[in-house]
mmCIF file of C-alpha atoms in Angstrom:
data_model
loop_
_atom_site.group_PDB
_atom_site.id
_atom_site.type_symbol
_atom_site.label_atom_id
_atom_site.label_comp_id
_atom_site.label_asym_id
_atom_site.label_seq_id
_atom_site.Cartn_x
_atom_site.Cartn_y
_atom_site.Cartn_z
ATOM 1 C CA MET A 1 23.660 0.177 30.485
ATOM 2 C CA ARG A 2 21.350 -2.604 30.424
ATOM 3 C CA PHE A 3 22.910 -3.896 27.346
ATOM 4 C CA ILE A 4 25.794 -4.678 28.553
ATOM 5 C CA ALA A 5 24.443 -6.336 31.741
ATOM 6 C CA LEU A 6 22.526 -8.743 29.982
ATOM 7 C CA LEU A 7 25.759 -9.884 28.239
ATOM 8 C CA PHE A 8 27.215 -10.383 31.898
ATOM 9 C CA ALA A 9 24.444 -12.340 32.386
ATOM 10 C CA LEU A 10 24.853 -13.977 29.559
ATOM 11 C CA LEU A 11 28.434 -14.443 29.974
ATOM 12 C CA LEU A 12 28.478 -15.905 33.197
ATOM 13 C CA ALA A 13 27.555 -19.571 34.291
ATOM 14 C CA SER A 14 26.346 -20.119 37.445
ATOM 15 C CA CYS A 15 29.651 -22.370 37.766
ATOM 16 C CA GLY A 16 31.872 -19.592 36.675
ATOM 17 C CA GLU A 17 32.597 -20.586 33.227
ATOM 18 C CA VAL A 18 31.691 -18.285 30.149
ATOM 19 C CA VAL A 19 29.104 -19.000 28.058
ATOM 20 C CA LYS A 20 28.828 -17.086 25.204
ATOM 21 C CA PRO A 21 25.249 -16.362 24.342
ATOM 22 C CA SER A 22 23.286 -18.275 21.505
ATOM 23 C CA ASP A 23 22.462 -16.170 18.514
ATOM 24 C CA GLU A 24 18.970 -17.041 18.981
ATOM 25 C CA GLU A 25 18.882 -15.513 22.306
ATOM 26 C CA TYR A 26 20.535 -12.090 20.757
ATOM 27 C CA GLU A 27 17.553 -12.041 18.548
ATOM 28 C CA LEU A 28 15.335 -12.440 20.980
ATOM 29 C CA TYR A 29 16.771 -9.538 23.079
ATOM 30 C CA TYR A 30 17.325 -7.024 20.036
ATOM 31 C CA ASN A 31 13.791 -7.532 19.244
ATOM 32 C CA HIS A 32 13.014 -6.683 22.758
ATOM 33 C CA LEU A 33 14.733 -3.428 21.626
ATOM 34 C CA LEU A 34 12.895 -2.479 18.174
ATOM 35 C CA LEU A 35 9.797 -3.081 20.379
ATOM 36 C CA LYS A 36 10.688 -0.707 23.067
ATOM 37 C CA ALA A 37 11.903 2.543 20.208
ATOM 38 C CA TYR A 38 8.616 1.834 17.909
ATOM 39 C CA PHE A 39 6.072 -0.143 19.523
ATOM 40 C CA PHE A 40 3.104 2.568 19.769
ATOM 41 C CA LYS A 41 1.588 0.934 23.125
ATOM 42 C CA PRO A 42 4.922 1.200 25.162
ATOM 43 C CA GLU A 43 3.339 0.814 28.409
ATOM 44 C CA ARG A 44 2.587 -2.914 26.990
ATOM 45 C CA ILE A 45 6.182 -3.517 26.655
ATOM 46 C CA LYS A 46 7.556 -5.237 30.171
ATOM 47 C CA PRO A 47 11.257 -5.770 31.327
ATOM 48 C CA PHE A 48 13.283 -7.914 29.231
ATOM 49 C CA SER A 49 13.557 -10.654 31.994
ATOM 50 C CA GLU A 50 9.783 -11.302 31.569
ATOM 51 C CA TYR A 51 10.024 -12.381 27.563
ATOM 52 C CA GLU A 52 13.619 -14.820 27.882
ATOM 53 C CA GLY A 53 13.394 -18.120 26.575
ATOM 54 C CA MET A 54 10.330 -17.270 24.979
ATOM 55 C CA GLU A 55 9.639 -17.328 21.223
ATOM 56 C CA ILE A 56 10.263 -14.032 19.453
ATOM 57 C CA ASP A 57 6.404 -13.863 17.779
ATOM 58 C CA GLU A 58 5.273 -15.050 20.937
ATOM 59 C CA MET A 59 6.758 -11.445 22.237
ATOM 60 C CA TYR A 60 4.900 -9.355 19.704
ATOM 61 C CA ARG A 61 1.716 -11.488 20.188
ATOM 62 C CA SER A 62 2.020 -10.873 23.953
ATOM 63 C CA LEU A 63 1.266 -6.944 22.881
ATOM 64 C CA GLY A 64 -2.224 -7.716 21.642
ATOM 65 C CA ASP A 65 -1.892 -5.575 18.429
ATOM 66 C CA TYR A 66 -5.477 -7.115 17.011
ATOM 67 C CA PHE A 67 -7.371 -4.751 15.346
ATOM 68 C CA ARG A 68 -10.613 -6.287 14.120
ATOM 69 C CA GLY A 69 -9.417 -9.870 14.019
ATOM 70 C CA ALA A 70 -6.101 -8.732 12.287
ATOM 71 C CA ARG A 71 -2.412 -8.144 14.291
ATOM 72 C CA TYR A 72 0.143 -6.409 12.754
ATOM 73 C CA THR A 73 2.567 -6.737 14.828
ATOM 74 C CA TYR A 74 4.798 -9.589 14.468
ATOM 75 C CA TYR A 75 8.042 -11.400 13.620
ATOM 76 C CA LEU A 76 9.034 -13.365 10.236
ATOM 77 C CA PRO A 77 12.224 -15.837 10.877
ATOM 78 C CA PRO A 78 15.166 -14.800 8.079
ATOM 79 C CA THR A 79 14.038 -17.533 5.868
ATOM 80 C CA LYS A 80 10.255 -15.615 5.004
ATOM 81 C CA ALA A 81 11.389 -11.701 5.731
ATOM 82 C CA ASP A 82 12.998 -11.226 1.947
ATOM 83 C CA ASP A 83 9.916 -12.433 0.341
ATOM 84 C CA LYS A 84 7.252 -10.422 2.845
ATOM 85 C CA ILE A 85 9.213 -7.340 1.957
ATOM 86 C CA SER A 86 8.935 -7.617 -2.040
ATOM 87 C CA GLU A 87 5.095 -8.464 -1.376
ATOM 88 C CA LEU A 88 5.038 -4.694 0.364
ATOM 89 C CA GLU A 89 6.949 -2.734 -1.710
ATOM 90 C CA ASN A 90 5.985 -4.646 -4.549
ATOM 91 C CA THR A 91 2.854 -5.218 -7.208
ATOM 92 C CA PRO A 92 3.314 -8.827 -8.431
ATOM 93 C CA LYS A 93 5.492 -9.950 -11.066
ATOM 94 C CA TYR A 94 4.804 -11.904 -14.062
ATOM 95 C CA LEU A 95 5.572 -12.644 -17.766
ATOM 96 C CA SER A 96 2.490 -10.660 -19.912
ATOM 97 C CA PHE A 97 1.601 -8.802 -22.852
ATOM 98 C CA GLY A 98 0.469 -5.891 -20.161
ATOM 99 C CA PHE A 99 -3.148 -5.185 -21.126
ATOM 100 C CA GLU A 100 -6.428 -6.165 -19.563
ATOM 101 C CA ARG A 101 -9.661 -7.125 -21.545
ATOM 102 C CA ILE A 102 -13.519 -7.407 -20.953
ATOM 103 C CA LEU A 103 -15.869 -9.325 -22.812
ATOM 104 C CA ILE A 104 -18.856 -7.723 -24.884
ATOM 105 C CA GLY A 105 -21.704 -9.022 -25.800
ATOM 106 C CA ASP A 106 -19.811 -12.334 -24.798
ATOM 107 C CA THR A 107 -18.589 -12.898 -28.539
ATOM 108 C CA LEU A 108 -16.107 -9.882 -28.161
ATOM 109 C CA LEU A 109 -12.281 -9.463 -26.604
ATOM 110 C CA VAL A 110 -12.233 -5.789 -25.628
ATOM 111 C CA VAL A 111 -9.207 -4.398 -24.724
ATOM 112 C CA SER A 112 -10.319 -2.254 -21.588
ATOM 113 C CA GLN A 113 -6.315 -1.300 -19.938
ATOM 114 C CA VAL A 114 -3.270 -0.967 -21.614
ATOM 115 C CA TYR A 115 -0.861 -0.657 -19.318
ATOM 116 C CA PRO A 116 1.987 2.119 -19.753
ATOM 117 C CA ILE A 117 5.378 -0.319 -19.120
ATOM 118 C CA SER A 118 4.052 -3.141 -21.027
ATOM 119 C CA PRO A 119 4.891 -4.770 -24.219
ATOM 120 C CA ALA A 120 1.137 -3.249 -25.293
ATOM 121 C CA ALA A 121 2.330 -0.396 -25.041
ATOM 122 C CA ALA A 122 5.197 -0.145 -26.400
ATOM 123 C CA ALA A 123 3.511 -2.287 -29.711
ATOM 124 C CA GLY A 124 1.204 0.183 -30.015
ATOM 125 C CA LEU A 125 -2.084 -1.618 -29.184
ATOM 126 C CA LYS A 126 -4.667 1.025 -27.553
ATOM 127 C CA LYS A 127 -7.536 1.547 -25.367
ATOM 128 C CA HIS A 128 -10.480 -0.135 -26.613
ATOM 129 C CA ASP A 129 -9.471 -1.847 -29.849
ATOM 130 C CA THR A 130 -11.186 -5.340 -30.141
ATOM 131 C CA LEU A 131 -9.135 -8.259 -31.109
ATOM 132 C CA LEU A 132 -9.923 -10.528 -33.901
ATOM 133 C CA PHE A 133 -7.415 -12.856 -34.072
ATOM 134 C CA ALA A 134 -4.286 -14.255 -31.923
ATOM 135 C CA ASN A 135 -1.301 -15.697 -35.041
ATOM 136 C CA GLY A 136 -4.294 -16.878 -36.851
ATOM 137 C CA VAL A 137 -6.924 -17.888 -33.963
ATOM 138 C CA SER A 138 -9.989 -16.175 -33.844
ATOM 139 C CA LEU A 139 -10.721 -14.534 -30.821
ATOM 140 C CA THR A 140 -14.441 -13.650 -31.289
ATOM 141 C CA GLY A 141 -17.509 -15.996 -30.051
ATOM 142 C CA LYS A 142 -16.547 -18.578 -28.292
ATOM 143 C CA ASN A 143 -12.974 -18.335 -28.317
ATOM 144 C CA ALA A 144 -13.590 -14.658 -26.834
ATOM 145 C CA VAL A 145 -14.619 -16.733 -23.117
ATOM 146 C CA LEU A 146 -11.586 -18.702 -23.598
ATOM 147 C CA TYR A 147 -9.103 -15.910 -23.899
ATOM 148 C CA LYS A 148 -10.582 -13.252 -21.405
ATOM 149 C CA ASN A 149 -8.821 -13.593 -18.116
ATOM 150 C CA SER A 150 -5.242 -15.131 -18.905
ATOM 151 C CA ASP A 151 -2.155 -14.503 -20.856
ATOM 152 C CA SER A 152 -0.951 -17.983 -21.182
ATOM 153 C CA LYS A 153 -3.084 -19.183 -23.624
ATOM 154 C CA PHE A 154 -0.954 -16.678 -25.881
ATOM 155 C CA ASP A 155 2.173 -18.012 -27.160
ATOM 156 C CA SER A 156 4.858 -15.932 -25.731
ATOM 157 C CA SER A 157 5.424 -14.156 -29.237
ATOM 158 C CA THR A 158 2.050 -13.256 -30.907
ATOM 159 C CA THR A 159 0.858 -11.308 -33.443
ATOM 160 C CA PHE A 160 -2.463 -9.417 -33.361
ATOM 161 C CA ARG A 161 -4.888 -8.793 -35.522
ATOM 162 C CA VAL A 162 -7.730 -5.368 -34.264
ATOM 163 C CA SER A 163 -10.533 -3.827 -35.364
ATOM 164 C CA ARG A 164 -8.313 -1.511 -36.593
ATOM 165 C CA GLY A 165 -7.032 -2.942 -39.430
ATOM 166 C CA GLU A 166 -3.626 -3.439 -38.117
ATOM 167 C CA ASP A 167 -1.497 -6.583 -36.878
ATOM 168 C CA ILE A 168 0.223 -5.669 -33.553
ATOM 169 C CA PHE A 169 3.361 -8.207 -32.650
ATOM 170 C CA MET A 170 4.475 -8.566 -29.216
ATOM 171 C CA GLU A 171 6.584 -11.147 -27.584
ATOM 172 C CA LYS A 172 5.385 -11.531 -23.454
ATOM 173 C CA ALA A 173 7.582 -9.680 -20.683
ATOM 174 C CA GLU A 174 8.298 -9.568 -16.947
ATOM 175 C CA ILE A 175 5.515 -6.759 -16.454
ATOM 176 C CA GLN A 176 4.171 -5.260 -12.718
ATOM 177 C CA ASN A 177 0.635 -4.149 -12.281
ATOM 178 C CA PRO A 178 -0.586 -0.911 -12.436
ATOM 179 C CA THR A 179 -2.226 0.552 -9.256
ATOM 180 C CA VAL A 180 -4.136 3.071 -10.431
ATOM 181 C CA TYR A 181 -6.303 3.208 -13.752
ATOM 182 C CA LEU A 182 -7.911 5.542 -15.567
ATOM 183 C CA ASP A 183 -12.027 4.949 -16.729
ATOM 184 C CA SER A 184 -14.526 8.116 -17.494
ATOM 185 C CA LEU A 185 -18.217 7.628 -16.814
ATOM 186 C CA ASP A 186 -20.597 10.163 -19.134
ATOM 187 C CA GLY A 187 -16.984 12.061 -19.884
ATOM 188 C CA ILE A 188 -16.025 12.528 -16.568
ATOM 189 C CA PRO A 189 -12.666 10.666 -15.766
ATOM 190 C CA TYR A 190 -13.180 8.036 -13.531
ATOM 191 C CA ILE A 191 -10.121 6.967 -11.083
ATOM 192 C CA THR A 192 -9.108 3.441 -9.668
ATOM 193 C CA VAL A 193 -6.396 3.570 -7.269
ATOM 194 C CA THR A 194 -6.301 -0.750 -6.002
ATOM 195 C CA GLN A 195 -3.248 0.360 -3.391
ATOM 196 C CA TYR A 196 -0.094 2.361 -2.972
ATOM 197 C CA LYS A 197 3.077 0.565 -3.805
ATOM 198 C CA PRO A 198 5.920 2.105 -4.041
ATOM 199 C CA TYR A 199 7.374 0.070 -7.090
ATOM 200 C CA THR A 200 4.706 -0.818 -9.717
ATOM 201 C CA ASN A 201 4.302 -0.698 -13.645
ATOM 202 C CA ASN A 202 6.054 2.649 -13.118
ATOM 203 C CA PRO A 203 8.869 2.221 -10.668
ATOM 204 C CA ASP A 204 8.864 5.736 -8.860
ATOM 205 C CA GLY A 205 5.442 3.515 -7.383
ATOM 206 C CA THR A 206 1.869 4.444 -7.299
ATOM 207 C CA TYR A 207 2.079 8.659 -7.087
ATOM 208 C CA ALA A 208 3.622 8.796 -9.932
ATOM 209 C CA GLU A 209 1.584 6.833 -11.700
ATOM 210 C CA PHE A 210 -1.472 8.980 -10.436
ATOM 211 C CA LYS A 211 0.752 12.068 -10.985
ATOM 212 C CA GLU A 212 1.001 11.244 -14.946
ATOM 213 C CA ILE A 213 -3.185 10.506 -14.381
ATOM 214 C CA LEU A 214 -3.908 13.872 -12.863
ATOM 215 C CA GLN A 215 -1.942 15.763 -15.187
ATOM 216 C CA LYS A 216 -3.892 14.484 -18.284
ATOM 217 C CA ILE A 217 -7.757 15.420 -16.679
ATOM 218 C CA LYS A 218 -6.188 18.527 -14.652
ATOM 219 C CA ASN A 219 -8.752 20.894 -16.922
ATOM 220 C CA ALA A 220 -11.679 18.282 -16.529
ATOM 221 C CA PRO A 221 -14.216 19.918 -13.747
ATOM 222 C CA THR A 222 -15.177 16.651 -11.863
ATOM 223 C CA ALA A 223 -13.527 13.392 -11.212
ATOM 224 C CA ILE A 224 -14.409 10.286 -9.134
ATOM 225 C CA MET A 225 -11.908 8.112 -7.698
ATOM 226 C CA ASP A 226 -12.756 5.006 -6.257
ATOM 227 C CA LEU A 227 -10.527 3.435 -3.336
ATOM 228 C CA ARG A 228 -13.176 1.135 -2.753
ATOM 229 C CA ASN A 229 -11.449 -2.381 -1.337
ATOM 230 C CA ASN A 230 -7.851 -0.712 -1.283
ATOM 231 C CA PRO A 231 -6.515 -2.052 2.116
ATOM 232 C CA GLY A 232 -3.812 0.911 1.936
ATOM 233 C CA GLY A 233 0.163 0.380 1.765
ATOM 234 C CA HIS A 234 2.414 3.053 1.738
ATOM 235 C CA ILE A 235 2.699 6.507 3.654
ATOM 236 C CA THR A 236 4.642 8.674 1.958
ATOM 237 C CA HIS A 237 2.442 7.478 -1.502
ATOM 238 C CA CYS A 238 -1.161 7.995 -0.311
ATOM 239 C CA THR A 239 0.215 11.302 1.792
ATOM 240 C CA LYS A 240 1.325 13.211 -1.438
ATOM 241 C CA MET A 241 -1.589 11.879 -3.130
ATOM 242 C CA ALA A 242 -3.952 14.024 -0.748
ATOM 243 C CA ALA A 243 -1.523 16.893 -1.229
ATOM 244 C CA GLU A 244 -2.216 17.149 -5.145
ATOM 245 C CA LEU A 245 -5.814 17.998 -4.312
ATOM 246 C CA VAL A 246 -5.827 20.591 -1.435
ATOM 247 C CA PRO A 247 -5.058 23.809 -1.528
ATOM 248 C CA PHE A 248 -1.222 24.600 -1.229
ATOM 249 C CA ASP A 249 -1.284 26.238 2.225
ATOM 250 C CA SER A 250 -3.212 23.261 3.987
ATOM 251 C CA GLU A 251 -1.904 21.060 6.650
ATOM 252 C CA LEU A 252 -2.832 17.591 5.789
ATOM 253 C CA ILE A 253 -2.870 14.856 8.917
ATOM 254 C CA VAL A 254 -0.880 14.704 12.192
ATOM 255 C CA ASP A 255 0.960 11.993 13.315
ATOM 256 C CA VAL A 256 1.497 10.170 16.694
ATOM 257 C CA THR A 257 5.090 8.462 16.332
ATOM 258 C CA HIS A 258 7.564 6.423 17.896
ATOM 259 C CA TYR A 259 11.095 6.062 17.392
ATOM 260 C CA TYR A 260 14.617 5.643 17.873
ATOM 261 C CA ASP A 261 16.992 8.108 17.897
ATOM 262 C CA LYS A 262 21.108 7.391 19.140
ATOM 263 C CA GLY A 263 21.006 10.825 20.588
ATOM 264 C CA LYS A 264 17.927 11.083 21.908
ATOM 265 C CA GLY A 265 17.041 7.395 22.804
ATOM 266 C CA ASN A 266 13.652 6.483 22.445
ATOM 267 C CA VAL A 267 11.329 9.352 21.473
ATOM 268 C CA ILE A 268 7.461 9.958 21.139
ATOM 269 C CA ASP A 269 7.170 12.591 18.445
ATOM 270 C CA THR A 270 3.859 14.721 16.710
ATOM 271 C CA VAL A 271 4.842 15.559 13.228
ATOM 272 C CA HIS A 272 2.193 17.373 11.249
ATOM 273 C CA TYR A 273 2.213 16.522 7.540
ATOM 274 C CA PHE A 274 1.707 20.035 5.176
ATOM 275 C CA VAL A 275 1.792 20.024 1.037
ATOM 276 C CA SER A 276 4.443 22.405 1.250
ATOM 277 C CA ASP A 277 6.008 19.127 2.994
ATOM 278 C CA PHE A 278 5.658 17.592 -0.418
ATOM 279 C CA LEU A 279 4.862 20.039 -2.967
ATOM 280 C CA GLU A 280 6.551 22.926 -4.667
ATOM 281 C CA ARG A 281 3.886 24.568 -5.734
ATOM 282 C CA GLU A 282 -0.203 23.787 -5.888
ATOM 283 C CA GLY A 283 -1.117 20.553 -7.160
ATOM 284 C CA ASP A 284 -2.893 18.831 -9.365
ATOM 285 C CA GLY A 285 -5.880 18.367 -8.780
ATOM 286 C CA VAL A 286 -6.806 21.614 -6.802
ATOM 287 C CA ASN A 287 -9.332 22.605 -9.135
ATOM 288 C CA ILE A 288 -11.400 20.079 -9.275
ATOM 289 C CA HIS A 289 -14.066 18.615 -7.590
ATOM 290 C CA TRP A 290 -14.348 15.097 -6.470
ATOM 291 C CA THR A 291 -16.061 12.521 -5.329
ATOM 292 C CA ILE A 292 -14.525 9.938 -3.142
ATOM 293 C CA LEU A 293 -15.909 6.649 -3.178
ATOM 294 C CA ILE A 294 -15.603 4.263 -0.086
ATOM 295 C CA ASN A 295 -16.523 1.096 1.476
ATOM 296 C CA GLY A 296 -15.960 -1.304 4.506
ATOM 297 C CA ARG A 297 -12.833 -2.780 2.665
ATOM 298 C CA SER A 298 -11.364 0.599 2.453
ATOM 299 C CA ALA A 299 -8.057 1.057 5.035
ATOM 300 C CA SER A 300 -5.521 2.806 6.229
ATOM 301 C CA CYS A 301 -4.107 4.223 3.676
ATOM 302 C CA ALA A 302 -7.167 4.924 1.966
ATOM 303 C CA GLU A 303 -8.248 6.093 4.719
ATOM 304 C CA ARG A 304 -5.110 8.490 5.365
ATOM 305 C CA PHE A 305 -5.793 10.047 1.913
ATOM 306 C CA VAL A 306 -9.532 10.691 2.453
ATOM 307 C CA ALA A 307 -8.967 12.193 5.267
ATOM 308 C CA ALA A 308 -6.623 14.998 4.219
ATOM 309 C CA VAL A 309 -8.803 15.794 1.619
ATOM 310 C CA LYS A 310 -12.050 15.486 3.625
ATOM 311 C CA TYR A 311 -10.585 17.377 6.138
ATOM 312 C CA ASN A 312 -9.377 20.981 3.283
ATOM 313 C CA ARG A 313 -12.455 20.140 0.842
ATOM 314 C CA PRO A 314 -15.282 19.842 2.603
ATOM 315 C CA GLU A 315 -17.080 20.305 -0.151
ATOM 316 C CA THR A 316 -15.732 16.742 -1.254
ATOM 317 C CA VAL A 317 -18.240 14.067 -2.013
ATOM 318 C CA ILE A 318 -17.390 10.991 0.135
ATOM 319 C CA ALA A 319 -19.976 8.129 -1.113
ATOM 320 C CA GLY A 320 -20.689 4.501 -0.637
ATOM 321 C CA GLU A 321 -20.212 2.861 2.368
ATOM 322 C CA LYS A 322 -18.080 3.977 6.120
ATOM 323 C CA SER A 323 -14.121 2.659 5.772
ATOM 324 C CA VAL A 324 -12.458 0.219 8.267
ATOM 325 C CA GLY A 325 -11.377 2.960 10.684
ATOM 326 C CA LYS A 326 -7.575 1.708 10.921
ATOM 327 C CA GLY A 327 -5.826 4.881 11.582
ATOM 328 C CA VAL A 328 -2.704 3.384 13.080
ATOM 329 C CA GLY A 329 0.401 2.413 11.028
ATOM 330 C CA GLN A 330 3.542 -0.005 10.935
ATOM 331 C CA MET A 331 7.480 0.159 10.588
ATOM 332 C CA TYR A 332 9.184 -2.196 9.066
ATOM 333 C CA ALA A 333 13.207 -3.205 9.538
ATOM 334 C CA LYS A 334 15.687 -6.116 9.381
ATOM 335 C CA THR A 335 16.690 -7.832 13.080
ATOM 336 C CA TYR A 336 20.033 -9.014 13.984
ATOM 337 C CA LEU A 337 19.738 -12.615 12.183
ATOM 338 C CA GLY A 338 17.907 -11.056 9.147
ATOM 339 C CA GLY A 339 14.449 -11.888 10.154
ATOM 340 C CA LEU A 340 11.801 -9.532 10.084
ATOM 341 C CA ALA A 341 10.267 -6.685 12.567
ATOM 342 C CA TYR A 342 6.951 -5.381 11.543
ATOM 343 C CA ILE A 343 5.877 -3.098 14.386
ATOM 344 C CA THR A 344 2.606 -0.547 14.943
ATOM 345 C CA CYS A 345 4.539 2.691 15.526
ATOM 346 C CA MET A 346 2.326 5.356 14.986
ATOM 347 C CA GLN A 347 -1.374 6.731 14.960
ATOM 348 C CA SER A 348 -3.112 9.398 12.946
ATOM 349 C CA TYR A 349 -5.146 11.979 13.664
ATOM 350 C CA TYR A 350 -6.995 15.314 11.944
ATOM 351 C CA PRO A 351 -5.144 18.089 11.800
ATOM 352 C CA ASN A 352 -7.915 19.057 14.606
ATOM 353 C CA GLY A 353 -6.253 16.873 16.913
ATOM 354 C CA GLU A 354 -9.270 13.897 16.356
ATOM 355 C CA THR A 355 -8.214 10.382 14.880
ATOM 356 C CA PHE A 356 -10.103 8.168 12.665
ATOM 357 C CA HIS A 357 -9.224 4.952 14.010
ATOM 358 C CA GLU A 358 -11.373 2.711 15.249
ATOM 359 C CA VAL A 359 -14.191 4.974 13.971
ATOM 360 C CA GLY A 360 -13.600 4.466 10.105
ATOM 361 C CA ILE A 361 -14.862 7.568 7.882
ATOM 362 C CA VAL A 362 -18.694 8.212 7.346
ATOM 363 C CA PRO A 363 -19.731 9.254 3.688
ATOM 364 C CA ASN A 364 -21.905 12.435 2.849
ATOM 365 C CA ASN A 365 -23.536 10.632 0.827
ATOM 366 C CA GLN A 366 -24.366 6.771 0.746
ATOM 367 C CA ASP A 367 -25.579 6.240 -2.529
ATOM 368 C CA ALA A 368 -22.881 5.456 -4.873
ATOM 369 C CA SER A 369 -24.529 2.788 -6.770
ATOM 370 C CA VAL A 370 -25.394 5.256 -10.180
ATOM 371 C CA LEU A 371 -21.747 6.255 -10.246
ATOM 372 C CA THR A 372 -20.519 2.671 -10.325
ATOM 373 C CA LYS A 373 -22.825 0.166 -11.784
ATOM 374 C CA SER A 374 -21.422 0.208 -15.427
ATOM 375 C CA LEU A 375 -17.482 0.051 -14.915
ATOM 376 C CA PRO A 376 -15.251 -2.452 -15.204
ATOM 377 C CA LYS A 377 -13.723 -3.942 -12.509
ATOM 378 C CA HIS A 378 -9.705 -4.133 -11.966
ATOM 379 C CA LYS A 379 -8.508 -7.342 -10.310
ATOM 380 C CA THR A 380 -6.629 -7.112 -7.351
ATOM 381 C CA GLU A 381 -4.212 -9.052 -5.013
ATOM 382 C CA GLU A 382 -5.910 -9.907 -2.110
ATOM 383 C CA PRO A 383 -4.125 -8.801 0.961
ATOM 384 C CA VAL A 384 -1.998 -11.392 2.825
ATOM 385 C CA GLU A 385 -3.261 -8.922 6.007
ATOM 386 C CA PHE A 386 -6.522 -6.560 6.320
ATOM 387 C CA GLY A 387 -5.401 -3.140 5.234
ATOM 388 C CA MET A 388 -2.383 -2.257 6.714
ATOM 389 C CA TYR A 389 0.847 0.781 6.261
ATOM 390 C CA GLU A 390 3.764 -0.225 4.620
ATOM 391 C CA TYR A 391 5.712 2.356 6.441
ATOM 392 C CA ARG A 392 9.121 2.385 5.682
ATOM 393 C CA SER A 393 11.693 3.424 9.460
ATOM 394 C CA LEU A 394 13.849 6.148 8.880
ATOM 395 C CA HIS A 395 14.989 4.644 11.899
ATOM 396 C CA GLN A 396 16.167 0.749 10.963
ATOM 397 C CA TRP A 397 18.652 -0.563 12.634
ATOM 398 C CA GLU A 398 22.234 -2.030 11.731
#
């Protein structure tokens, strides 16, 4: 009824002439509907009449959805919407061979990672290979430093000579970065998770990467997971990954979420997530004793993951620094004109009803330096916003 009333109000001018509402006016009202349906603090949303004439993002900004200086509820115009959605859902895409290398002794280039889906993997390059030549050019000595960081210095088609005595031919292709890396520390599996994305070097995303690595190490008695500087990501991936580490009968996390239902209208619902919601049998990480590393930049979905594991497996060692304390999540949806609405729609809780939002997760072992001092550091993109869920709502407006 309010929508009909708005249309009549816009159609009737004081002189009695019929005036069709502009697309911009309708877009503002449409975004007001989205905020009413999804925003997790509905008491902050004023009647539409108080927003008329505002810029759309000014209405979003007025809700004051800030945490540690970052704003999490905002609007982007149509010209920026698709790029932002791609950024939220994907790791970067670029032309590359798909392997990383480290410098040993300032004179040798050694392969530290081979991306599973890449020209390097297809050609047979292996982790720990030493690179000697590229199209006949030496990669040792001073050249090792020159060729360490970027594939752009290599020809698009390159034959690498490696220390095994083999020549390996590769052609650059468009690849995506992985988000999960496997190393070892004194024989202990060491997994780094940089973020949680639906689409990565594996087309099924971060969870699929993690599952493949878990299957490789599932018989290990202990393992380390590094979530330091992990800003978060897609809620399904981090929650399903947690399900792999805790007993099958466990409750993982509880969300209080706001959304729109065609039959019920605006709904505030409490959703309990269990391992059985994601897996058909006990996960591959249940019998491994885990040490999880966090710091003051571990946020959002990284914290959600740790919270679920910590609650269900209190013997887990959490080492490092207190995490950020971002226990709220966002949905995103296209708007009437094709803009992007990005709205905080939920808050997360431990199964016992406690929240880690604005609290953080406190390690039970503060000293992580012994575990991490000798490990390579993986490159990861800087997030545009600090520590956010990327949560695709099932209730998008069409």
